[in-house]
């Protein structure tokens, strides 16, 4: 309902005047508060210029942020993003097609694609490559990746081909990730490790992060990947311990995930460990804080926090849209707790701008044993 | 046919089901408000479509397969009359069936939290 701004006639020099001729419902029939709303509301220019996610409007957002029984929350303005453009982005996109690489960025339609592929201030472009196919052996209630009991067998040439393609691509920092493959004896660890070693052979300067599954707690598999030559070992705990059972597949749990992270460090002390949690699934502040402490105690170096967004109607509803300010709060907490890097924001994802100078800097420091 | 789902919060959801449809399909096709249900899309790779049946109905269901049993074993709040909704197909004799969507860990804790805060506050 309501009058469509597009239908208004624009007078020269002008603001929209209620009562201007239009093919839509006559605004003179509107109640006074609506008239005022329209007069003070966005102009056509605001829509066209893309300033709609103007930060000053975030604090004014009056929509509901905590889900009440039976309702579905509407998307708040700070989760709306711009269409990706830019030289780096376009270059990466066209190279991908010719190299036959699959990125989770595209498959999952990540809204940050423009930012990460564009590279930051230091032009460190990041992309996340998916290995071992697009079908997972588990069904978690927050994830829309396809599931099957027996996904198609692994392509044994994938490690070699992927490494070749990435090296040619000219990326500074690559994240290699995969689905869960409980149908494979080592969970795909060897496949991962081979890809990393091939890659480092071709280009020793590229920074490699592996975002791995939990390998069902198989620490030998974790070791295989940790010793493959990678720079950052990442594995996501996803949520606070109290919600693990609700949101993750029952084969996954907090203790197991923490063990994965600890073991990677144990067998390869130079590696940087990283994890990620989603907010907005019904966790409390106390639970988040206590989880962050547990992670720091396990010597996890980097932490990312992002907003959970419901991928399809079959998945969990969003319990809360956490405000950008609250995310900033967690960033401060993370820094206070001593994480080397806490990336925290509604649209932050595990590999978000992982290649940024900051992290690259950190890895370089580690290499020279300053840290 | 009519099928009733008692949701986790106690709300009764009534839906029309076609003969041969699995209970998961009923939930999805009828857009019932049960979230986080059927995460693996019925491929027996999760236990999120876990449902609790009445004793007499449960006895009449088709025999459970090993694959279903493997996944069902992982379900939270497993009962003696539990099955996975993606494996149970609606038959004419099930008209008027009522099934319970099991309560989960987090919900119970939320309730406890609310209770505790009332005591403190």
CSV table of N, CA and C in Angstrom, one decimal, chain A residues 90 167 234 307:
chain,number,residue,atom,x,y,z
A,90,UNK,N,36.6,-7.6,-11.6
A,90,UNK,CA,36.3,-8.1,-13.0
A,90,UNK,C,37.4,-9.0,-13.5
A,167,UNK,N,47.8,-20.6,-8.8
A,167,UNK,CA,49.1,-19.9,-9.1
A,167,UNK,C,49.1,-19.0,-10.3
A,234,UNK,N,42.3,-22.9,9.7
A,234,UNK,CA,41.0,-22.4,10.2
A,234,UNK,C,40.0,-23.5,10.3
A,307,UNK,N,26.8,-12.1,11.3
A,307,UNK,CA,25.4,-12.3,11.5
A,307,UNK,C,24.9,-13.6,10.8
